[in-house]
């Protein structure tokens, strides 16, 4: 199956900015683009998920909403890497290279301390506008490191 992003998704996916915001109406493909972006398929010389040290984090404010992202990943990731395995207990994908993509929900800045000490090469947040302030965003962004 070929994955063909919409023009707006492609614009988002091709960004090389440190922080990229993707807004728009409901059902515009933003969440799908985020799940796809975490794979790093546009990276050169290798996709990010081909690197064993690659660790990504995707988060939302509420657990019930996080499940939608996980469902999207369950439809997409096995198409990209047939050996990818999802651990339902800790909400982590492990790819054949050893790379991981982890899902979390953080309602408050205190919740975000669950990833204190962790290092990520990619951090993506879905529905950033649900947060009342930027505390969670700033804390989680502080976990970013180069792959």
PDB file of C-alpha atoms in Angstrom:
ATOM      1  CA  UNK A   1       0.000   0.000   0.000  1.00  0.00           C
ATOM      2  CA  UNK A   2       1.318   3.405  -0.951  1.00  0.00           C
ATOM      3  CA  UNK A   3       0.951   6.216   1.557  1.00  0.00           C
ATOM      4  CA  UNK A   4       0.078   9.477  -0.184  1.00  0.00           C
ATOM      5  CA  UNK A   5      -0.196  12.528   2.081  1.00  0.00           C
ATOM      6  CA  UNK A   6      -2.527  15.363   1.129  1.00  0.00           C
ATOM      7  CA  UNK A   7      -0.830  18.562  -0.077  1.00  0.00           C
ATOM      8  CA  UNK A   8      -1.309  20.173   3.361  1.00  0.00           C
ATOM      9  CA  UNK A   9       0.083  17.083   5.120  1.00  0.00           C
ATOM     10  CA  UNK A  10       3.031  17.051   2.718  1.00  0.00           C
ATOM     11  CA  UNK A  11       3.782  20.700   3.507  1.00  0.00           C
ATOM     12  CA  UNK A  12       3.830  19.831   7.218  1.00  0.00           C
ATOM     13  CA  UNK A  13       5.873  16.657   6.700  1.00  0.00           C
ATOM     14  CA  UNK A  14       8.479  18.462   4.597  1.00  0.00           C
ATOM     15  CA  UNK A  15       9.167  21.143   7.209  1.00  0.00           C
ATOM     16  CA  UNK A  16      12.688  21.171   8.616  1.00  0.00           C
ATOM     17  CA  UNK A  17      11.805  23.597  11.412  1.00  0.00           C
ATOM     18  CA  UNK A  18      12.480  22.695  15.028  1.00  0.00           C
ATOM     19  CA  UNK A  19       8.805  23.332  15.846  1.00  0.00           C
ATOM     20  CA  UNK A  20       6.066  22.980  13.240  1.00  0.00           C
ATOM     21  CA  UNK A  21       2.421  23.780  13.925  1.00  0.00           C
ATOM     22  CA  UNK A  22      -0.326  22.249  11.785  1.00  0.00           C
ATOM     23  CA  UNK A  23      -3.786  23.722  12.263  1.00  0.00           C
ATOM     24  CA  UNK A  24      -7.092  23.398  10.520  1.00  0.00           C
ATOM     25  CA  UNK A  25     -10.602  22.063  10.685  1.00  0.00           C
ATOM     26  CA  UNK A  26     -11.626  18.767  12.243  1.00  0.00           C
ATOM     27  CA  UNK A  27     -10.934  15.718  10.060  1.00  0.00           C
ATOM     28  CA  UNK A  28      -8.205  17.555   8.177  1.00  0.00           C
ATOM     29  CA  UNK A  29      -5.613  14.801   8.636  1.00  0.00           C
ATOM     30  CA  UNK A  30      -3.491  16.536  11.273  1.00  0.00           C
ATOM     31  CA  UNK A  31      -3.350  13.598  13.678  1.00  0.00           C
ATOM     32  CA  UNK A  32      -2.542  11.152  10.888  1.00  0.00           C
ATOM     33  CA  UNK A  33       0.251  13.450   9.693  1.00  0.00           C
ATOM     34  CA  UNK A  34       1.679  13.574  13.224  1.00  0.00           C
ATOM     35  CA  UNK A  35       1.692   9.772  13.532  1.00  0.00           C
ATOM     36  CA  UNK A  36       3.330   9.570  10.108  1.00  0.00           C
ATOM     37  CA  UNK A  37       5.861  12.321  10.898  1.00  0.00           C
ATOM     38  CA  UNK A  38       7.143  10.439  13.953  1.00  0.00           C
ATOM     39  CA  UNK A  39       8.485   7.757  11.579  1.00  0.00           C
ATOM     40  CA  UNK A  40      10.838  10.266   9.964  1.00  0.00           C
ATOM     41  CA  UNK A  41      10.457   8.752   6.519  1.00  0.00           C
ATOM     42  CA  UNK A  42      11.658  11.962   4.798  1.00  0.00           C
ATOM     43  CA  UNK A  43      14.984  12.019   6.657  1.00  0.00           C
ATOM     44  CA  UNK A  44      18.236  11.511   4.760  1.00  0.00           C
ATOM     45  CA  UNK A  45      20.207   9.324   4.456  1.00  0.00           C
ATOM     46  CA  UNK A  46      17.932   6.979   6.466  1.00  0.00           C
ATOM     47  CA  UNK A  47      14.436   7.252   7.940  1.00  0.00           C
ATOM     48  CA  UNK A  48      14.556   7.958  11.672  1.00  0.00           C
ATOM     49  CA  UNK A  49      12.963   4.590  12.496  1.00  0.00           C
ATOM     50  CA  UNK A  50      15.920   2.854  10.828  1.00  0.00           C
ATOM     51  CA  UNK A  51      18.182   4.126  13.616  1.00  0.00           C
ATOM     52  CA  UNK A  52      18.276   1.916  16.711  1.00  0.00           C
ATOM     53  CA  UNK A  53      18.857   4.904  19.027  1.00  0.00           C
ATOM     54  CA  UNK A  54      15.801   6.786  17.727  1.00  0.00           C
ATOM     55  CA  UNK A  55      13.174   7.455  20.410  1.00  0.00           C
ATOM     56  CA  UNK A  56      10.021   9.438  19.716  1.00  0.00           C
ATOM     57  CA  UNK A  57       7.201  10.651  21.932  1.00  0.00           C
ATOM     58  CA  UNK A  58       3.662  11.518  20.838  1.00  0.00           C
ATOM     59  CA  UNK A  59       1.321  12.917  23.460  1.00  0.00           C
ATOM     60  CA  UNK A  60      -2.136  14.337  24.058  1.00  0.00           C
ATOM     61  CA  UNK A  61      -3.808  15.903  27.045  1.00  0.00           C
ATOM     62  CA  UNK A  62      -6.346  13.127  27.710  1.00  0.00           C
ATOM     63  CA  UNK A  63      -6.003   9.348  27.583  1.00  0.00           C
ATOM     64  CA  UNK A  64      -9.307   8.820  25.752  1.00  0.00           C
ATOM     65  CA  UNK A  65      -8.062  11.060  22.924  1.00  0.00           C
ATOM     66  CA  UNK A  66      -4.664   9.364  22.863  1.00  0.00           C
ATOM     67  CA  UNK A  67      -6.333   6.100  21.874  1.00  0.00           C
ATOM     68  CA  UNK A  68      -7.318   7.622  18.507  1.00  0.00           C
ATOM     69  CA  UNK A  69      -3.643   8.293  17.749  1.00  0.00           C
ATOM     70  CA  UNK A  70      -2.697   4.778  18.812  1.00  0.00           C
ATOM     71  CA  UNK A  71      -5.397   3.328  16.548  1.00  0.00           C
ATOM     72  CA  UNK A  72      -4.002   5.331  13.627  1.00  0.00           C
ATOM     73  CA  UNK A  73      -0.498   4.051  14.402  1.00  0.00           C
ATOM     74  CA  UNK A  74      -1.779   0.449  14.514  1.00  0.00           C
ATOM     75  CA  UNK A  75      -3.120   0.834  10.979  1.00  0.00           C
ATOM     76  CA  UNK A  76      -0.017   2.599   9.638  1.00  0.00           C
ATOM     77  CA  UNK A  77       3.148   1.318  11.336  1.00  0.00           C
ATOM     78  CA  UNK A  78       2.860  -2.367  10.354  1.00  0.00           C
ATOM     79  CA  UNK A  79       2.601  -1.239   6.726  1.00  0.00           C
ATOM     80  CA  UNK A  80       5.945   0.545   7.066  1.00  0.00           C
ATOM     81  CA  UNK A  81       7.742  -2.077   9.189  1.00  0.00           C
ATOM     82  CA  UNK A  82       6.165  -5.549   9.203  1.00  0.00           C
ATOM     83  CA  UNK A  83       8.265  -6.465  12.243  1.00  0.00           C
ATOM     84  CA  UNK A  84       7.070  -3.514  14.340  1.00  0.00           C
ATOM     85  CA  UNK A  85       5.504  -4.587  17.639  1.00  0.00           C
ATOM     86  CA  UNK A  86       3.175  -2.542  19.859  1.00  0.00           C
ATOM     87  CA  UNK A  87       3.294  -3.072  23.620  1.00  0.00           C
ATOM     88  CA  UNK A  88      -0.213  -2.338  24.917  1.00  0.00           C
ATOM     89  CA  UNK A  89       0.978  -2.123  28.525  1.00  0.00           C
ATOM     90  CA  UNK A  90       3.431   0.738  28.116  1.00  0.00           C
ATOM     91  CA  UNK A  91       2.077   2.158  24.801  1.00  0.00           C
ATOM     92  CA  UNK A  92       5.372   1.820  22.947  1.00  0.00           C
ATOM     93  CA  UNK A  93       6.063   0.732  19.391  1.00  0.00           C
ATOM     94  CA  UNK A  94       9.338  -1.096  18.859  1.00  0.00           C
ATOM     95  CA  UNK A  95      10.635  -1.303  15.307  1.00  0.00           C
ATOM     96  CA  UNK A  96      12.956  -3.933  13.851  1.00  0.00           C
ATOM     97  CA  UNK A  97      15.870  -1.486  14.092  1.00  0.00           C
ATOM     98  CA  UNK A  98      15.299  -1.055  17.842  1.00  0.00           C
ATOM     99  CA  UNK A  99      13.811   2.436  17.375  1.00  0.00           C
ATOM    100  CA  UNK A 100      10.798   3.261  19.542  1.00  0.00           C
ATOM    101  CA  UNK A 101       7.757   5.523  19.410  1.00  0.00           C
ATOM    102  CA  UNK A 102       6.058   6.028  22.739  1.00  0.00           C
ATOM    103  CA  UNK A 103       2.553   7.413  23.430  1.00  0.00           C
ATOM    104  CA  UNK A 104       1.635   9.353  26.591  1.00  0.00           C
ATOM    105  CA  UNK A 105      -1.042  11.641  27.935  1.00  0.00           C
ATOM    106  CA  UNK A 106      -0.244  14.599  30.167  1.00  0.00           C
ATOM    107  CA  UNK A 107      -3.106  16.568  31.683  1.00  0.00           C
ATOM    108  CA  UNK A 108      -0.775  18.737  33.786  1.00  0.00           C
ATOM    109  CA  UNK A 109       2.880  19.677  34.023  1.00  0.00           C
ATOM    110  CA  UNK A 110       3.153  17.269  36.965  1.00  0.00           C
ATOM    111  CA  UNK A 111       1.951  14.437  34.697  1.00  0.00           C
ATOM    112  CA  UNK A 112       4.657  15.367  32.194  1.00  0.00           C
ATOM    113  CA  UNK A 113       7.316  14.562  34.790  1.00  0.00           C
ATOM    114  CA  UNK A 114       6.607  10.894  33.895  1.00  0.00           C
ATOM    115  CA  UNK A 115       9.216  11.449  31.182  1.00  0.00           C
ATOM    116  CA  UNK A 116      11.708  13.277  33.414  1.00  0.00           C
ATOM    117  CA  UNK A 117      15.160  11.937  32.617  1.00  0.00           C
ATOM    118  CA  UNK A 118      14.024  10.530  29.271  1.00  0.00           C
ATOM    119  CA  UNK A 119      15.588  11.689  26.017  1.00  0.00           C
ATOM    120  CA  UNK A 120      13.710  11.855  22.736  1.00  0.00           C
ATOM    121  CA  UNK A 121      14.748  12.606  19.169  1.00  0.00           C
ATOM    122  CA  UNK A 122      11.209  13.627  18.204  1.00  0.00           C
ATOM    123  CA  UNK A 123       8.337  15.006  20.254  1.00  0.00           C
ATOM    124  CA  UNK A 124       4.881  15.521  18.805  1.00  0.00           C
ATOM    125  CA  UNK A 125       1.787  16.873  20.509  1.00  0.00           C
ATOM    126  CA  UNK A 126      -1.715  16.528  19.134  1.00  0.00           C
ATOM    127  CA  UNK A 127      -4.222  19.278  19.984  1.00  0.00           C
ATOM    128  CA  UNK A 128      -1.788  21.634  21.700  1.00  0.00           C
ATOM    129  CA  UNK A 129      -4.635  24.166  21.998  1.00  0.00           C
ATOM    130  CA  UNK A 130      -6.309  22.068  24.715  1.00  0.00           C
ATOM    131  CA  UNK A 131      -3.633  23.151  27.205  1.00  0.00           C
ATOM    132  CA  UNK A 132      -4.313  26.293  29.225  1.00  0.00           C
ATOM    133  CA  UNK A 133      -0.653  27.361  29.124  1.00  0.00           C
ATOM    134  CA  UNK A 134       2.707  26.262  27.716  1.00  0.00           C
ATOM    135  CA  UNK A 135       4.130  24.509  30.823  1.00  0.00           C
ATOM    136  CA  UNK A 136       3.633  20.943  29.565  1.00  0.00           C
ATOM    137  CA  UNK A 137       4.895  21.844  26.085  1.00  0.00           C
ATOM    138  CA  UNK A 138       8.043  23.521  27.415  1.00  0.00           C
ATOM    139  CA  UNK A 139       8.809  20.686  29.828  1.00  0.00           C
ATOM    140  CA  UNK A 140       8.361  17.940  27.246  1.00  0.00           C
ATOM    141  CA  UNK A 141      10.340  19.889  24.637  1.00  0.00           C
ATOM    142  CA  UNK A 142      13.210  20.005  27.146  1.00  0.00           C
ATOM    143  CA  UNK A 143      13.492  16.228  26.700  1.00  0.00           C
ATOM    144  CA  UNK A 144      14.563  16.606  23.042  1.00  0.00           C
ATOM    145  CA  UNK A 145      18.041  15.461  22.065  1.00  0.00           C
ATOM    146  CA  UNK A 146      19.735  14.834  18.730  1.00  0.00           C
ATOM    147  CA  UNK A 147      19.600  11.293  17.343  1.00  0.00           C
TER     148      UNK A 147
END
